PDB file of C-alpha atoms in Angstrom:
ATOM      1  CA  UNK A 295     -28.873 263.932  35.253  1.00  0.00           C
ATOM      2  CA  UNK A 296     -30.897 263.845  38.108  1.00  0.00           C
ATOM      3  CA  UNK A 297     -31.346 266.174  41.016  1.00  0.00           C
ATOM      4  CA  UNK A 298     -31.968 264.599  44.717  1.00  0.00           C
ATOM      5  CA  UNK A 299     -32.814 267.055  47.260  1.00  0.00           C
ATOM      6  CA  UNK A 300     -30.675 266.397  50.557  1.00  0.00           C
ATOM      7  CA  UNK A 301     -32.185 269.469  52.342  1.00  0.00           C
ATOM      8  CA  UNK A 302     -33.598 273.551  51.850  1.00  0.00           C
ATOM      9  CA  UNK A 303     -31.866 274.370  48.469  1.00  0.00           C
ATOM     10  CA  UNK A 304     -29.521 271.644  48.407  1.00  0.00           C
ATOM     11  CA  UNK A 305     -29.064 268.860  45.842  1.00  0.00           C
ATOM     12  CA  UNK A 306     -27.119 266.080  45.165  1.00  0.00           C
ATOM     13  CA  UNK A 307     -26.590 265.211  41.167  1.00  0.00           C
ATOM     14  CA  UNK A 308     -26.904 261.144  40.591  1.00  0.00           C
ATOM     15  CA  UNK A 309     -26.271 258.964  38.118  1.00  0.00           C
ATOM     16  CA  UNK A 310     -26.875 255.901  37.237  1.00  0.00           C
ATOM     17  CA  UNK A 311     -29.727 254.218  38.830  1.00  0.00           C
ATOM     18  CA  UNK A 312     -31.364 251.534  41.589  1.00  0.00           C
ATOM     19  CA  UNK A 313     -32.205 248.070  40.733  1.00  0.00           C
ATOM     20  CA  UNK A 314     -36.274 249.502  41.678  1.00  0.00           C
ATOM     21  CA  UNK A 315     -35.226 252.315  38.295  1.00  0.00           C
ATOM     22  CA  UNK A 316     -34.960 249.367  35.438  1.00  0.00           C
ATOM     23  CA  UNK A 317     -37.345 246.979  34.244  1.00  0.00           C
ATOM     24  CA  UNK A 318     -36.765 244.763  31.322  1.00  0.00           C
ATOM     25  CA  UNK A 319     -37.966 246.236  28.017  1.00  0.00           C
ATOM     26  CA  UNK A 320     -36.899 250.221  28.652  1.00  0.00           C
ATOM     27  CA  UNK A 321     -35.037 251.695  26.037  1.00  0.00           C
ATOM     28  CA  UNK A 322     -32.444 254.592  26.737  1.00  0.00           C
ATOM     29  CA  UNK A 323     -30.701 256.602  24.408  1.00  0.00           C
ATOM     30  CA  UNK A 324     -27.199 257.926  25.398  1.00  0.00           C
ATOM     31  CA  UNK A 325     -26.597 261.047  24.439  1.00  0.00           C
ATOM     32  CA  UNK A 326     -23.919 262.573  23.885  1.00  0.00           C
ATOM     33  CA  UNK A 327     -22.192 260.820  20.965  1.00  0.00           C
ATOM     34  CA  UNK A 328     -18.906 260.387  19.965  1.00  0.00           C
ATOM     35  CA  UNK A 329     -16.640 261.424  16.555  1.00  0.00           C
ATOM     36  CA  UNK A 330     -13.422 259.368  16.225  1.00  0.00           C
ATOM     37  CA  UNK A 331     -10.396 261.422  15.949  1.00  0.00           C
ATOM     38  CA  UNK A 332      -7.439 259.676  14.388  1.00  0.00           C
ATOM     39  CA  UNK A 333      -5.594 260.548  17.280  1.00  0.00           C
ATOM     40  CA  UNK A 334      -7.808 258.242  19.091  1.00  0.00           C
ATOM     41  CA  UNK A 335      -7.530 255.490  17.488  1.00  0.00           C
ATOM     42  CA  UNK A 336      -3.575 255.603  17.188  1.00  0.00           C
ATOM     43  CA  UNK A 337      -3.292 256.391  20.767  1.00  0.00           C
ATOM     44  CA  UNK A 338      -5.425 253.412  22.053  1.00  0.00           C
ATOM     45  CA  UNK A 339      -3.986 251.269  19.773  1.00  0.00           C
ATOM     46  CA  UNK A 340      -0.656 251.661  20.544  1.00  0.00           C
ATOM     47  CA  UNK A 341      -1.906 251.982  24.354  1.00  0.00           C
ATOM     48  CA  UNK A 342      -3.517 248.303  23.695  1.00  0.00           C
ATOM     49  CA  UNK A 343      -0.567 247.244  22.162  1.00  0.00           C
ATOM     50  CA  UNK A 344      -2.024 246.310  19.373  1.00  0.00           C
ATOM     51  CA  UNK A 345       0.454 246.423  16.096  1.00  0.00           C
ATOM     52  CA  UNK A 346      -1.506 245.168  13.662  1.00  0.00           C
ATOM     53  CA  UNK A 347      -0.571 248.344  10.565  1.00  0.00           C
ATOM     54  CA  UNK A 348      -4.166 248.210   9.536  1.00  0.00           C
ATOM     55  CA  UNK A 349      -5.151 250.898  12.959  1.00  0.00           C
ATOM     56  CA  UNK A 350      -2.073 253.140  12.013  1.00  0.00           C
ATOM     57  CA  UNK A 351      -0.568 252.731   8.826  1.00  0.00           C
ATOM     58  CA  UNK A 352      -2.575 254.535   5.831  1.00  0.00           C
ATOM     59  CA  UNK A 353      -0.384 253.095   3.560  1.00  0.00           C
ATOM     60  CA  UNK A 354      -1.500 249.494   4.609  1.00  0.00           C
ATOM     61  CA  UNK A 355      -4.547 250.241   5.040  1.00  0.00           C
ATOM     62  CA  UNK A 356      -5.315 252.001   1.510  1.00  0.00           C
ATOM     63  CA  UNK A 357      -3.799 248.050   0.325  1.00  0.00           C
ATOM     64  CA  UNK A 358      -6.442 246.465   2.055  1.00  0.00           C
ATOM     65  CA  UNK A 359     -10.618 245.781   1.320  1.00  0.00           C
ATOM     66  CA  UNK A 360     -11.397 248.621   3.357  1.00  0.00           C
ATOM     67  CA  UNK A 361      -8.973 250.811   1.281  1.00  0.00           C
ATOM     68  CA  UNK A 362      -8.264 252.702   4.635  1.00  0.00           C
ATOM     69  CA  UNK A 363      -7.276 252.767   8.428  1.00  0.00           C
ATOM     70  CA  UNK A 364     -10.062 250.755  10.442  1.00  0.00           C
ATOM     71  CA  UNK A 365     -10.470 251.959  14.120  1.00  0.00           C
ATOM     72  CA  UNK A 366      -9.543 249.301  16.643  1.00  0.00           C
ATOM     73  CA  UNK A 367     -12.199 247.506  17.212  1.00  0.00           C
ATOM     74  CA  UNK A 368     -11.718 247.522  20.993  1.00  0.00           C
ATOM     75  CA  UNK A 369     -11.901 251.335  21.421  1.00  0.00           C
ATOM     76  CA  UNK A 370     -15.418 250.650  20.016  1.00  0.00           C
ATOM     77  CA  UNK A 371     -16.568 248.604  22.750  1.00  0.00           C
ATOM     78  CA  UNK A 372     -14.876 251.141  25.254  1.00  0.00           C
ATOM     79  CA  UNK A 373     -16.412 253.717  23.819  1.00  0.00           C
ATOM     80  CA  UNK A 374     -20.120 252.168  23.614  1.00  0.00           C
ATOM     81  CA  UNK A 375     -20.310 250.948  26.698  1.00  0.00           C
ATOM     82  CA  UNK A 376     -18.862 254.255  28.464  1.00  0.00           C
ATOM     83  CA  UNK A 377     -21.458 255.882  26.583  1.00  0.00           C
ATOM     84  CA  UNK A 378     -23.735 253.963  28.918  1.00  0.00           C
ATOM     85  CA  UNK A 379     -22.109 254.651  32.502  1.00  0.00           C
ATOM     86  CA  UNK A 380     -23.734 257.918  33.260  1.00  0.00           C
ATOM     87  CA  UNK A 381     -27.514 256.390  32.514  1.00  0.00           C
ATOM     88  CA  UNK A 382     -26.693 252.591  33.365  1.00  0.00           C
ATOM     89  CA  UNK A 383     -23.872 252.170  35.918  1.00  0.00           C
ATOM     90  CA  UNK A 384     -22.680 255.242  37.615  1.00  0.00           C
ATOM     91  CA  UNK A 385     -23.891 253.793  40.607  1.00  0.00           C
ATOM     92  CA  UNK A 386     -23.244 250.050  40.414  1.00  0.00           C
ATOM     93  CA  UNK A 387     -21.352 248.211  43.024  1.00  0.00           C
ATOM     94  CA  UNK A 388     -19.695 246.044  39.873  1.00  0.00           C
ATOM     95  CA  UNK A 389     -19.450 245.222  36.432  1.00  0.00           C
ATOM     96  CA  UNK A 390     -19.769 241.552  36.125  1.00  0.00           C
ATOM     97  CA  UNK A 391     -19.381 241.313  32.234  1.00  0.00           C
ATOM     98  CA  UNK A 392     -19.939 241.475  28.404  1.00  0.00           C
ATOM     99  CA  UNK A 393     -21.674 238.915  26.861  1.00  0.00           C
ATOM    100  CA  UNK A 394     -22.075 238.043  22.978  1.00  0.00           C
ATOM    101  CA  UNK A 395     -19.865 241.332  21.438  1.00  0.00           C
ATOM    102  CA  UNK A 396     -20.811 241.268  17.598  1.00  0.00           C
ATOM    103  CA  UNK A 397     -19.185 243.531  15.173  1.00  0.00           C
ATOM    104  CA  UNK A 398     -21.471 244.395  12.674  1.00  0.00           C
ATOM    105  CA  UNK A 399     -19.915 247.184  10.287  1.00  0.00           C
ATOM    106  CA  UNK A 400     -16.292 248.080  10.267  1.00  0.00           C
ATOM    107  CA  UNK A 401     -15.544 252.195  12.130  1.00  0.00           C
ATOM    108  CA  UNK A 402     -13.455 254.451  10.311  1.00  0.00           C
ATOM    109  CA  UNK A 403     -11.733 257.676  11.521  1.00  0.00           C
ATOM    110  CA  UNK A 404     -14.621 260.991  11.589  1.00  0.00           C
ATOM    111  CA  UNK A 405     -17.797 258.303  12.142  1.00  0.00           C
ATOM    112  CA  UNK A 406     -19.512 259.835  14.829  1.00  0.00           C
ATOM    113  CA  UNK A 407     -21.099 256.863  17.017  1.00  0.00           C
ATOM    114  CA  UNK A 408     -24.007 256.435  19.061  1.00  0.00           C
ATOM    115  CA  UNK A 409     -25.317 254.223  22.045  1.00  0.00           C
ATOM    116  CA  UNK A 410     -28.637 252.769  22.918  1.00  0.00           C
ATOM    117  CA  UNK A 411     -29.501 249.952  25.608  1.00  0.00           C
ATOM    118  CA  UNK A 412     -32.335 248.456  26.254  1.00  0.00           C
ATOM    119  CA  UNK A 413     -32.990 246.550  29.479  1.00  0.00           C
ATOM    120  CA  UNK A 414     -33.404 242.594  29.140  1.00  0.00           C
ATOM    121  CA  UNK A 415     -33.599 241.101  32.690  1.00  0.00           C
ATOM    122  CA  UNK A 416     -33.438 241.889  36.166  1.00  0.00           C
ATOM    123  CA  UNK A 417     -33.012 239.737  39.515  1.00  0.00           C
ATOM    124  CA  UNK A 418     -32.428 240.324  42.832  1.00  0.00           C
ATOM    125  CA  UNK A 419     -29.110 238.731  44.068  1.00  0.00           C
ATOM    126  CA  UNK A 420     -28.719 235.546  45.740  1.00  0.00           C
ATOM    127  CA  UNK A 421     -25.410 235.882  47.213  1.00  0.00           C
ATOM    128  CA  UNK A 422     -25.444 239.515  47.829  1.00  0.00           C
ATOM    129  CA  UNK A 423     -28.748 240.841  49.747  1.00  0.00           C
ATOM    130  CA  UNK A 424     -29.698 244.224  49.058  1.00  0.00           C
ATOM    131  CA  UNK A 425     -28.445 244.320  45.552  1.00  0.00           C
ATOM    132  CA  UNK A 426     -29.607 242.931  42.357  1.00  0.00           C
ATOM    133  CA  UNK A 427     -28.458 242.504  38.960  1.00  0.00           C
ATOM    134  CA  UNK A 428     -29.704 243.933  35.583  1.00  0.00           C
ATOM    135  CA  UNK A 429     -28.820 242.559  32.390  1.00  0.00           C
ATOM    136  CA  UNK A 430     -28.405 245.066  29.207  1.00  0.00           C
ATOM    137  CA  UNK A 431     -28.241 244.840  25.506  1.00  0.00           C
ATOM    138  CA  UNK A 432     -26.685 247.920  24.124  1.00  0.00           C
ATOM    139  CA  UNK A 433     -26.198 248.994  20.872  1.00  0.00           C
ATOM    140  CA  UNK A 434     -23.515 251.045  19.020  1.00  0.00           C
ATOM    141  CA  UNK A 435     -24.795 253.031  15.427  1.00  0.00           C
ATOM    142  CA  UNK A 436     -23.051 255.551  13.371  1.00  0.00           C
ATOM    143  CA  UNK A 437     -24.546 258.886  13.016  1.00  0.00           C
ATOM    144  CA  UNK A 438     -25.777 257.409   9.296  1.00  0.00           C
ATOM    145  CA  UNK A 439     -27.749 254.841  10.611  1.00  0.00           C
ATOM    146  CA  UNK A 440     -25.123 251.489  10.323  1.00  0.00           C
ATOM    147  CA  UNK A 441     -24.793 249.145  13.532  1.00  0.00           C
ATOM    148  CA  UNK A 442     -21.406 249.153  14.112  1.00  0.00           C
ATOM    149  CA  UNK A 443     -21.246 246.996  17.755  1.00  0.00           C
ATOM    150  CA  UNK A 444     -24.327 245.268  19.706  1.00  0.00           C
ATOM    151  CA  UNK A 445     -23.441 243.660  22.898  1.00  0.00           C
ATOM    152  CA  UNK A 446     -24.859 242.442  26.441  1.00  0.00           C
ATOM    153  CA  UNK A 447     -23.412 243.482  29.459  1.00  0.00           C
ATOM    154  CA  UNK A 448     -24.696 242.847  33.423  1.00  0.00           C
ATOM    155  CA  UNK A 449     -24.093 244.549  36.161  1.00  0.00           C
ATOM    156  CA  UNK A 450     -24.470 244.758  40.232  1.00  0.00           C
ATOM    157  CA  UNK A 451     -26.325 247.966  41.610  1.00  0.00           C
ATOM    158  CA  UNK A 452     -27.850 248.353  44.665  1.00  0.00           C
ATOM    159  CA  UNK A 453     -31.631 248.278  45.377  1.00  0.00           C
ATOM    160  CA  UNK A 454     -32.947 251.894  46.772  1.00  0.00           C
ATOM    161  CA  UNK A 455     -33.174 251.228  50.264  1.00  0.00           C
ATOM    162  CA  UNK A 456     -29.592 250.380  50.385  1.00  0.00           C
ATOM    163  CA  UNK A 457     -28.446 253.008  47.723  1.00  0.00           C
ATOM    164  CA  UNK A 458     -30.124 255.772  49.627  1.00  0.00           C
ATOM    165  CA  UNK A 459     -27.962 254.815  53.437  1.00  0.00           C
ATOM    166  CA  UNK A 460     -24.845 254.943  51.429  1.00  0.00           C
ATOM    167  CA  UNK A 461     -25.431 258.107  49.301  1.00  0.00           C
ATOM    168  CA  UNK A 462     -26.917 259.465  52.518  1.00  0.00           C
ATOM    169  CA  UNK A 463     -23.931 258.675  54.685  1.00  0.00           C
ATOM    170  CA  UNK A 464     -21.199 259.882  51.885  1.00  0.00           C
ATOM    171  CA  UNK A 465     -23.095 263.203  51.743  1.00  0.00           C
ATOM    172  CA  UNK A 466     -22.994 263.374  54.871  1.00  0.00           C
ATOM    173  CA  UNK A 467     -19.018 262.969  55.409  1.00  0.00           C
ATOM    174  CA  UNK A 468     -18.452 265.259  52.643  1.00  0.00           C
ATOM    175  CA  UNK A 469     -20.284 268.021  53.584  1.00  0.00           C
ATOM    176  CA  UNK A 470     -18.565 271.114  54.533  1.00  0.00           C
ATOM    177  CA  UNK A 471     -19.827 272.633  57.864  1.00  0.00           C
TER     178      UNK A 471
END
């Protein structure tokens, strides 16, 4: 978290970042992490519609080469890449997309998962001025050291000059006089 002062002892908290904030080869660690609860992974399942036994059913899934309940592999990408938001894109103007999702190890219920991203490219925007788009790889790890999820993912922030008229004007429509 970041303090911006807006004026004698006030602040605004921000998240997130400005295109000017990343260059390509910064590593960020996302903290906090994440244990699986089995309620969360029957609950998103069944949210995702997903029926496949092997994300509920410990009976199937005691039958099967993991020999237990595998969390859906979906709520793994959700939950790596909104372990990102607050550092990455708390601030950007859109998500544009995932790129090359590999599943490296399988998740069980009570793994406790982790997020890193490292920044791989930048550019300014050609259709949008003002803006720019940065390019991450992030990567999902158990608490025992197993990658579980690596995956790139862009996105559209603006660049400061921009970012600071539109912060500036929403603070100053919300304040309270």
């Amino acid at each position: 978290m970041t303090l911006r002062r807006v004026q004698d002892n006030e602040y605004v908290e921000e998240h997130g970042g400005d295109y000017e904030d990343f260059e390509p080869g910064m590593v960020i660690r996302h903290w906090p992490g994440r244990t699986l609860s089995e309620a969360d992974n029957t609950w998103l399942t069944l949210l995702t519609m997903n029926q496949h036994p092997l994300h509920f059913d410990r009976h199937y899934g005691a039958g099967t080469g993991y020999g237990r309940v595998l969390v859906n592999s979906g709520i793994t990408l959700c939950l790596i890449g909104g372990m990102t938001v607050q550092a990455l894109s708390a601030r950007a103007v859109a998500n544009l997309g995932w790129d090359r999702v590999r599943l490296k190890d399988p998740v069980f219920v009570g793994d406790t998962l982790y997020a890193t991203s490292r920044i791989l490219h930048k550019r300014l925007s050609r259709s949008r001025p003002g803006e720019g788009i940065i390019t991450v790889e992030t990567t999902g790890t158990k608490s025992t050291g197993e990658t579980v999820i690596v995956f790139e993912r862009s996105f559209l922030v603006r660049c400061r000059e921009q970012a600071e008229r539109v912060i500036t004007e929403a603070t100053e429509s919300d304040r309270i006089e």
